[in-house]
PDB file of C-alpha atoms in Angstrom:
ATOM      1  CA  UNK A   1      84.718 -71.087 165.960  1.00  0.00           C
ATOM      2  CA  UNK A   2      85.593 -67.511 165.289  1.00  0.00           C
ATOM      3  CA  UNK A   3      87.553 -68.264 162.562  1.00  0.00           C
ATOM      4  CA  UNK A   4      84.934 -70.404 160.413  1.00  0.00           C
ATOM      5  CA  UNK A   5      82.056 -67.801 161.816  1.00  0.00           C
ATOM      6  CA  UNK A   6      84.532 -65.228 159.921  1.00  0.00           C
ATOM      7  CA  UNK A   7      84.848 -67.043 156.973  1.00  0.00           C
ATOM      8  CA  UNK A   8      80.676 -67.817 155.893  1.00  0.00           C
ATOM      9  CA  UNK A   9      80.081 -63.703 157.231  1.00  0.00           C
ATOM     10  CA  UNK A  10      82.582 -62.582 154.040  1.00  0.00           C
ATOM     11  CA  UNK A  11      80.695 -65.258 151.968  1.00  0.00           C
ATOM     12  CA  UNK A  12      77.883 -63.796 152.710  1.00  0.00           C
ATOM     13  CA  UNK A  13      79.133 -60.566 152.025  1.00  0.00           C
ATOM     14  CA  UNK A  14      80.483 -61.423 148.579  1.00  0.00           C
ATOM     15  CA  UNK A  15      76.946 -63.067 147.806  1.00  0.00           C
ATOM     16  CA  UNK A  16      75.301 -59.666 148.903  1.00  0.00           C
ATOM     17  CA  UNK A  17      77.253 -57.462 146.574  1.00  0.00           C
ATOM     18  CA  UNK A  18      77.167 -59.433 143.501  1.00  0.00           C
ATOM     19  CA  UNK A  19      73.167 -59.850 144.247  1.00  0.00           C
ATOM     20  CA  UNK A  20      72.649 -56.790 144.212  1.00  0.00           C
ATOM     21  CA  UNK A  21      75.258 -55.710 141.348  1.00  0.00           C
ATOM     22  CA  UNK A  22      73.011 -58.231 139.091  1.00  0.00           C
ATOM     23  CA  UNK A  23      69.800 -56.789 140.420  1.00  0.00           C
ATOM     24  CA  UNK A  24      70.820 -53.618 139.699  1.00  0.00           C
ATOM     25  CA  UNK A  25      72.822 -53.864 136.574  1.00  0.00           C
ATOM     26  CA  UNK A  26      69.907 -56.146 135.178  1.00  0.00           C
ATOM     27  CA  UNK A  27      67.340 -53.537 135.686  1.00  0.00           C
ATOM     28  CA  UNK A  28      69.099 -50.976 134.150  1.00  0.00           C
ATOM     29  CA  UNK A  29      70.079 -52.694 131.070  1.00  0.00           C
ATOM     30  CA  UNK A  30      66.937 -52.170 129.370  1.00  0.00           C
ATOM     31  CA  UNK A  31      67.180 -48.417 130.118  1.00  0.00           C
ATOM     32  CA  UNK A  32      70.973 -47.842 129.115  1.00  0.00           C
ATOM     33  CA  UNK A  33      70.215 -49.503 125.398  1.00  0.00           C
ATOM     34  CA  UNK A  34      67.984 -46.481 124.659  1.00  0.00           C
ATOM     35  CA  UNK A  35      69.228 -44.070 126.759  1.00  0.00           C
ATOM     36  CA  UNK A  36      71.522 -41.073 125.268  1.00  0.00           C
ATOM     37  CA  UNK A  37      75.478 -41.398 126.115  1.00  0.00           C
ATOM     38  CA  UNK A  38      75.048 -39.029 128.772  1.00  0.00           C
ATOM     39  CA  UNK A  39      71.851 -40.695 130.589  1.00  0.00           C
ATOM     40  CA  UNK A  40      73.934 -43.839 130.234  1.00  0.00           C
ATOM     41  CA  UNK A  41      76.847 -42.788 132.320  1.00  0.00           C
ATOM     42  CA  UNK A  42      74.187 -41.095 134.903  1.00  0.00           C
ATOM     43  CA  UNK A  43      72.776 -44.840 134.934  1.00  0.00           C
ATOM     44  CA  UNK A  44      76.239 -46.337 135.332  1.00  0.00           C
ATOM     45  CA  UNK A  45      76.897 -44.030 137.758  1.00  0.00           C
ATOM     46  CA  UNK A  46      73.868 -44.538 140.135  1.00  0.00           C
ATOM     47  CA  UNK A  47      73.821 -48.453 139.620  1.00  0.00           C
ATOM     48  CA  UNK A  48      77.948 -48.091 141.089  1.00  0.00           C
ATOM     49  CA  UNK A  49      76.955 -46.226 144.058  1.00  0.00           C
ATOM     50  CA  UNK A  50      74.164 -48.251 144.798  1.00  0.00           C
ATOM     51  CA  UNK A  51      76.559 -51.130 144.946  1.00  0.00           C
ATOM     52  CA  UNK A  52      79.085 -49.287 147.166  1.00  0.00           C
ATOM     53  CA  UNK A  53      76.057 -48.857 149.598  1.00  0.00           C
ATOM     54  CA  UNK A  54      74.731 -52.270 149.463  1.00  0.00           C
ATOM     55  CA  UNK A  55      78.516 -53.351 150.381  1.00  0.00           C
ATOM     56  CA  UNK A  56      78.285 -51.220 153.181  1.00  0.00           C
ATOM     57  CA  UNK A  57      75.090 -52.603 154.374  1.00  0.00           C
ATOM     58  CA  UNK A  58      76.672 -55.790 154.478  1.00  0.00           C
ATOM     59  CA  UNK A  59      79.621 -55.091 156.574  1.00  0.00           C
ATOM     60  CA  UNK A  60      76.894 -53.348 159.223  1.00  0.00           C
ATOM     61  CA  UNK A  61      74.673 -56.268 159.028  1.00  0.00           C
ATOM     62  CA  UNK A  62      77.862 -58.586 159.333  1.00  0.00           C
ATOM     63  CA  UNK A  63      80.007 -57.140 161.511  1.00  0.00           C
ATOM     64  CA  UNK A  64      82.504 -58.319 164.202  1.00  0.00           C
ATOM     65  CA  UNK A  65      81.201 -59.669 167.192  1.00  0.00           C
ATOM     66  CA  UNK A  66      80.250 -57.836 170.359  1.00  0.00           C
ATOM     67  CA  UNK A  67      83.566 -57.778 172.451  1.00  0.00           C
ATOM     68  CA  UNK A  68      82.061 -60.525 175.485  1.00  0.00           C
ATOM     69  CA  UNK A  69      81.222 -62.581 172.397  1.00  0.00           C
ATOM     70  CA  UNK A  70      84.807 -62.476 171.085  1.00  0.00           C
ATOM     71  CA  UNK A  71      86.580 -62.914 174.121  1.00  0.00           C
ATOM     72  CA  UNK A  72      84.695 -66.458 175.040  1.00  0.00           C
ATOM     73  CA  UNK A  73      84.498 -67.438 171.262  1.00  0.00           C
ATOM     74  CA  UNK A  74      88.689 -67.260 171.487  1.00  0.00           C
ATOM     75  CA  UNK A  75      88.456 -68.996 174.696  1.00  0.00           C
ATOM     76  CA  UNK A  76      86.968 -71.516 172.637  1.00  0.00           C
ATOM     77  CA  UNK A  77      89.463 -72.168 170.234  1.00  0.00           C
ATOM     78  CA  UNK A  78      92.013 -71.852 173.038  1.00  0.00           C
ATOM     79  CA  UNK A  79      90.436 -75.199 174.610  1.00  0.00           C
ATOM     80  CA  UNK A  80      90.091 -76.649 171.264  1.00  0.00           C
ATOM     81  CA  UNK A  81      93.530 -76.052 170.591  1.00  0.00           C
ATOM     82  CA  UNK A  82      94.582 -78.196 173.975  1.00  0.00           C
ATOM     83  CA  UNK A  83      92.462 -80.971 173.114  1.00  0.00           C
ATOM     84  CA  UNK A  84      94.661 -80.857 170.084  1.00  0.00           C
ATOM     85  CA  UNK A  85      97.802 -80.388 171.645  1.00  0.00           C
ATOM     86  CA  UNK A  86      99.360 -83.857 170.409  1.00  0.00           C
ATOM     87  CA  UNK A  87      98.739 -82.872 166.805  1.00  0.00           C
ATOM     88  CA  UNK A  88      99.977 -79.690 167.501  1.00  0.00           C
ATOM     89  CA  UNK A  89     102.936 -80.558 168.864  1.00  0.00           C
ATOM     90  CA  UNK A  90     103.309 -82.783 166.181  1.00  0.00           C
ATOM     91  CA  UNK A  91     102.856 -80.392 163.370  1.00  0.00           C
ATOM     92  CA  UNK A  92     105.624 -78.015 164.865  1.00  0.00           C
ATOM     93  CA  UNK A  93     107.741 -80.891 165.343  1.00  0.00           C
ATOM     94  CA  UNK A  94     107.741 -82.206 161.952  1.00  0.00           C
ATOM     95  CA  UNK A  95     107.552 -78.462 160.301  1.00  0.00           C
ATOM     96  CA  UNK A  96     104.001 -78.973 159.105  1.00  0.00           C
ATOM     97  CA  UNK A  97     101.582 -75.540 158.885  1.00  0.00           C
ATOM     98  CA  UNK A  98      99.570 -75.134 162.048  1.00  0.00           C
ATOM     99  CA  UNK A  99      97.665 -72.123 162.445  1.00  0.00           C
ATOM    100  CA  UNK A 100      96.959 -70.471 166.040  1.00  0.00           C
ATOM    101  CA  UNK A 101      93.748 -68.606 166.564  1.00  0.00           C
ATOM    102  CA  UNK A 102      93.896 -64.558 166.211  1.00  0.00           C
ATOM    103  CA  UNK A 103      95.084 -62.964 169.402  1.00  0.00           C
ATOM    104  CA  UNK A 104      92.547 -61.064 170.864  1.00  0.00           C
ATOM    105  CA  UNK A 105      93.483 -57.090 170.813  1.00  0.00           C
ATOM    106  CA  UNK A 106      93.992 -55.379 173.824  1.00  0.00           C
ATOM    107  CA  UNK A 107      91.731 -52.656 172.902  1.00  0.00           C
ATOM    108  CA  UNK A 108      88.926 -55.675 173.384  1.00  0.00           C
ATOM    109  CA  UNK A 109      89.557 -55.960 176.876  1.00  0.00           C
ATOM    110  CA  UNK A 110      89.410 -52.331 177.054  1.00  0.00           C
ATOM    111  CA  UNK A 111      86.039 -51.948 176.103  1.00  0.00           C
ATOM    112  CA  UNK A 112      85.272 -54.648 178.466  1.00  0.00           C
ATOM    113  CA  UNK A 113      86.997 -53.186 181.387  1.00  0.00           C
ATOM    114  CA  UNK A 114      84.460 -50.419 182.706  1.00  0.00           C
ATOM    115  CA  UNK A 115      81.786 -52.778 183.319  1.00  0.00           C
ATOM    116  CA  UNK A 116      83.632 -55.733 184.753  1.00  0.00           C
ATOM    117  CA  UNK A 117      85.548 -56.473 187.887  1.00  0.00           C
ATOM    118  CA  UNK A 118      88.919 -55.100 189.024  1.00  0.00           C
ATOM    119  CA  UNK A 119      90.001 -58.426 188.433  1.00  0.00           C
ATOM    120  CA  UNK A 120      89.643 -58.485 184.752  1.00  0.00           C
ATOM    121  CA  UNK A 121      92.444 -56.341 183.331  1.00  0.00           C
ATOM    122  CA  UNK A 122      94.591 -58.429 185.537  1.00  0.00           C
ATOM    123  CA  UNK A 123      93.807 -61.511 183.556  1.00  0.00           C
ATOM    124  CA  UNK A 124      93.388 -59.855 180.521  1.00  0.00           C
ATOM    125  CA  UNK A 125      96.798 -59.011 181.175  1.00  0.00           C
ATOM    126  CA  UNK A 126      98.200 -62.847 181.934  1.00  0.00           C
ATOM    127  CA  UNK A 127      96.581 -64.237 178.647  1.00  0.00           C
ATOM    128  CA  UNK A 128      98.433 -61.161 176.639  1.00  0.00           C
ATOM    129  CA  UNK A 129     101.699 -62.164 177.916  1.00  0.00           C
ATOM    130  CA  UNK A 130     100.953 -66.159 177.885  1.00  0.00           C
ATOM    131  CA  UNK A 131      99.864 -66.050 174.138  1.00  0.00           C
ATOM    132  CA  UNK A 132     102.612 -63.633 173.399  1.00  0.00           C
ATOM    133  CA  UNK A 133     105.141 -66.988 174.602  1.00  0.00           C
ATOM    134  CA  UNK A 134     102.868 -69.015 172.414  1.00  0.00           C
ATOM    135  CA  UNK A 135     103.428 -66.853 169.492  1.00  0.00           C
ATOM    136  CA  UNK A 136     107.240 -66.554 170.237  1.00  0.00           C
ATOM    137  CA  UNK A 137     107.916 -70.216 170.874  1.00  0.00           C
ATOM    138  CA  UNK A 138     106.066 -70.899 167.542  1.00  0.00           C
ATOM    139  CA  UNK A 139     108.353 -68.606 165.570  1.00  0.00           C
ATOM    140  CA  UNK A 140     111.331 -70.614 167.190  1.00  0.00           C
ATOM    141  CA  UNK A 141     109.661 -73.856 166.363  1.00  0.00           C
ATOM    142  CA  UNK A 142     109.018 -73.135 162.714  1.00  0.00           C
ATOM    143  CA  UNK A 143     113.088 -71.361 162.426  1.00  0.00           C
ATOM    144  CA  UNK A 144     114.675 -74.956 163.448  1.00  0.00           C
ATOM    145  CA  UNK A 145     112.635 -76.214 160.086  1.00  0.00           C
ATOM    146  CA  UNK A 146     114.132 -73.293 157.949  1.00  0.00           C
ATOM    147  CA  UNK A 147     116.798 -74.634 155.464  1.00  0.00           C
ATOM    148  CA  UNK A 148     120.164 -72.765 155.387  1.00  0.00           C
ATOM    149  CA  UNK A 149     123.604 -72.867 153.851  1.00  0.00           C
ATOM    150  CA  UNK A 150     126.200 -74.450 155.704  1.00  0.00           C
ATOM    151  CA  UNK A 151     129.536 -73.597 154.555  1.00  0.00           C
ATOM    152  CA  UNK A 152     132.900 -75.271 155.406  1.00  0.00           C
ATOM    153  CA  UNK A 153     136.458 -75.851 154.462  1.00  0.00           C
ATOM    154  CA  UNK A 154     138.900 -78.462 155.020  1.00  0.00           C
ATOM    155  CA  UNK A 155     142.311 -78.089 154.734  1.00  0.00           C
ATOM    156  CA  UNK A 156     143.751 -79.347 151.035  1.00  0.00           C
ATOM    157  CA  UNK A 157     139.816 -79.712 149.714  1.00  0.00           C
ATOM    158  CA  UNK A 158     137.630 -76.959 148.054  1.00  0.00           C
ATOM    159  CA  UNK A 159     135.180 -75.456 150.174  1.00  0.00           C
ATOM    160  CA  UNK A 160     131.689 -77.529 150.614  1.00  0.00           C
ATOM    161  CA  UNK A 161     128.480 -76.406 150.907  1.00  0.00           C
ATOM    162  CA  UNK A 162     125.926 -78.000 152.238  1.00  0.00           C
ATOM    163  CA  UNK A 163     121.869 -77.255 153.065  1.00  0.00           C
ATOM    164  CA  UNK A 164     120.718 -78.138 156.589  1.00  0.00           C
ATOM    165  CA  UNK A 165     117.479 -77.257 158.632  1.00  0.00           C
ATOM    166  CA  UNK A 166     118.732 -74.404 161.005  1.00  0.00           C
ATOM    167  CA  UNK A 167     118.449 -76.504 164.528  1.00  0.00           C
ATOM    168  CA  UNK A 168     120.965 -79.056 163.522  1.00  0.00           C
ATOM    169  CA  UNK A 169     123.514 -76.366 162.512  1.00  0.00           C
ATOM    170  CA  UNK A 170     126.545 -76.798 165.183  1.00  0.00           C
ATOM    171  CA  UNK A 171     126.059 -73.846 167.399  1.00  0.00           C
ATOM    172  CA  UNK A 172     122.969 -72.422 166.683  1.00  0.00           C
ATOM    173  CA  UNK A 173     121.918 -71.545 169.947  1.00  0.00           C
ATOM    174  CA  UNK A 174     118.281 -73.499 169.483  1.00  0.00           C
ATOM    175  CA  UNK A 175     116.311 -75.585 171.278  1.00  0.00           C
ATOM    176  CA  UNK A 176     114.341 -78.763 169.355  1.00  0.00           C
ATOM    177  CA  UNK A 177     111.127 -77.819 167.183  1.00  0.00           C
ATOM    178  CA  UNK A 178     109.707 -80.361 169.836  1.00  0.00           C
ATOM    179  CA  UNK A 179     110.831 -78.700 172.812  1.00  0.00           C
ATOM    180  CA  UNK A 180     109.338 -75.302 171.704  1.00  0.00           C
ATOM    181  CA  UNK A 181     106.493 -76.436 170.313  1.00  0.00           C
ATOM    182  CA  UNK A 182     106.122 -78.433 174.148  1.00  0.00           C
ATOM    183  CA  UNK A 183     106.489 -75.436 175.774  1.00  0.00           C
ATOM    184  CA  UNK A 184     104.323 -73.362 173.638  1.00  0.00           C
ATOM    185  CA  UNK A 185     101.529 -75.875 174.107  1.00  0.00           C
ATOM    186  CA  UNK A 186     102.379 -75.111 178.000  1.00  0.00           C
ATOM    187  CA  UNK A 187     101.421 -71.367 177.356  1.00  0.00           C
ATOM    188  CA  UNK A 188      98.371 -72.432 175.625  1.00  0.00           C
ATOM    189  CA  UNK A 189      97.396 -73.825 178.922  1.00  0.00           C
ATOM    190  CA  UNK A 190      98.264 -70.700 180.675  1.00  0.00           C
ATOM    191  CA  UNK A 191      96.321 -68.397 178.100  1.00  0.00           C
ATOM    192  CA  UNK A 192      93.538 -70.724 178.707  1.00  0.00           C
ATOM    193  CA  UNK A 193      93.500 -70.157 182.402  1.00  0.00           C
ATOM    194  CA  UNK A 194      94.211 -66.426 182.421  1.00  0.00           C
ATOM    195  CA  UNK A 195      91.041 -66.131 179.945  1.00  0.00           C
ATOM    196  CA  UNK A 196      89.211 -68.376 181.769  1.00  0.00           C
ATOM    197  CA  UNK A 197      89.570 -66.182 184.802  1.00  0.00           C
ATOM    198  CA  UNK A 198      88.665 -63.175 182.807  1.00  0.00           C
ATOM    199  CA  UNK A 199      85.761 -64.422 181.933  1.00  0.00           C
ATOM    200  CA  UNK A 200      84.476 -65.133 185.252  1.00  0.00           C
ATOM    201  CA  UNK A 201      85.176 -60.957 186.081  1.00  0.00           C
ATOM    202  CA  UNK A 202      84.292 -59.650 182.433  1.00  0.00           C
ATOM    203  CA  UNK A 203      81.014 -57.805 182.227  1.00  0.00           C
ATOM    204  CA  UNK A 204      79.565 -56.424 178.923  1.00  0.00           C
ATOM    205  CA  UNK A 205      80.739 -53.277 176.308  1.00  0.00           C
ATOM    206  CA  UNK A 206      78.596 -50.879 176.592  1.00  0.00           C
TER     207      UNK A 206
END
């Protein structure tokens, strides 16, 4: 997945900076123990720019994925994510952390757009506004689990407050976690399909 893929390339960038922070740090040790004040800080100086450019060699040599690449890695986790819609479901439900894949940025599908069919924007399009819903209906899921104050007053007895999850307060206007998380694993489906299409049109960034 994207996500993990993500994950070990700033590992490896981490491992790449201090590497070469220890490399360079440990062959200049023996020189800054001699050297005058000012030669030192010329070392010190030198050794921290060579780091700086070894960090940047690592975000070249790591860098984010060629835009066809991205756009049927996330069409990955989009079909993951359905063959985990129970547990998904669930997790909204019950008000347990569930974390969606990125969206993809429109300015992807841009770059793809020259080189595919007319098609393509078109579904680009359709997944934008299907994972929008998903995003949405996730937000509404996850605000019927948020604990407010519920005030109220009867008449000869003090006011009473009490704290209640924000879809059982009388009036709120909401839906069930369950019924927005079922209808946000609905637009999962439709992101699915709307990427799926655009994958059949996309051609490659040039």
């Amino acid at each position: 997945a994207i996500s993990q893929a993500r994950s070990s390339i700033e590992a490896m960038r981490l491992s790449l900076t201090l590497l070469a922070l220890q490399l360079l740090l440990g062959s200049s040790a023996l020189r800054l123990s001699s050297a005058p004040s000012s030669r030192r800080t010329a070392l010190l100086s030198q050794a921290a720019a060579a780091a700086a450019a070894s960090t940047a060699f690592a975000h070249a040599a790591w860098a984010e994925p060629p835009p066809a690449e991205a756009v049927r890695g996330h069409l990955s986790e989009l079909k993951a994510l359905l063959a985990d819609k129970e547990n998904f479901v669930t997790a909204l439900s019950d008000g347990a952390p569930y974390k969606l894949p990125a969206q993809i940025p429109f300015t992807t599908f841009q770059k793809l757009e020259k080189t595919s069919d007319p098609e393509f924007m078109e579904a680009a399009i359709d997944y934008a506004e299907a994972y929008r819903g998903v995003k949405d209906l996730v937000k509404l899921a996850r605000l019927t689990k948020q604990t407010v104050a519920v005030s109220t007053k009867e008449p000869g007895k003090p006011r009473k407050e009490t704290q209640v999850s924000y879809g059982d307060v009388p009036d709120s206007g909401l839906a069930t976690a369950k019924e927005y998380a079922e209808r946000a694993a609905d637009e999962i489906l439709g992101a699915s399909v709307a990427l799926d299409a655009a994958v059949k049109y996309m051609g490659t960034a040039k």
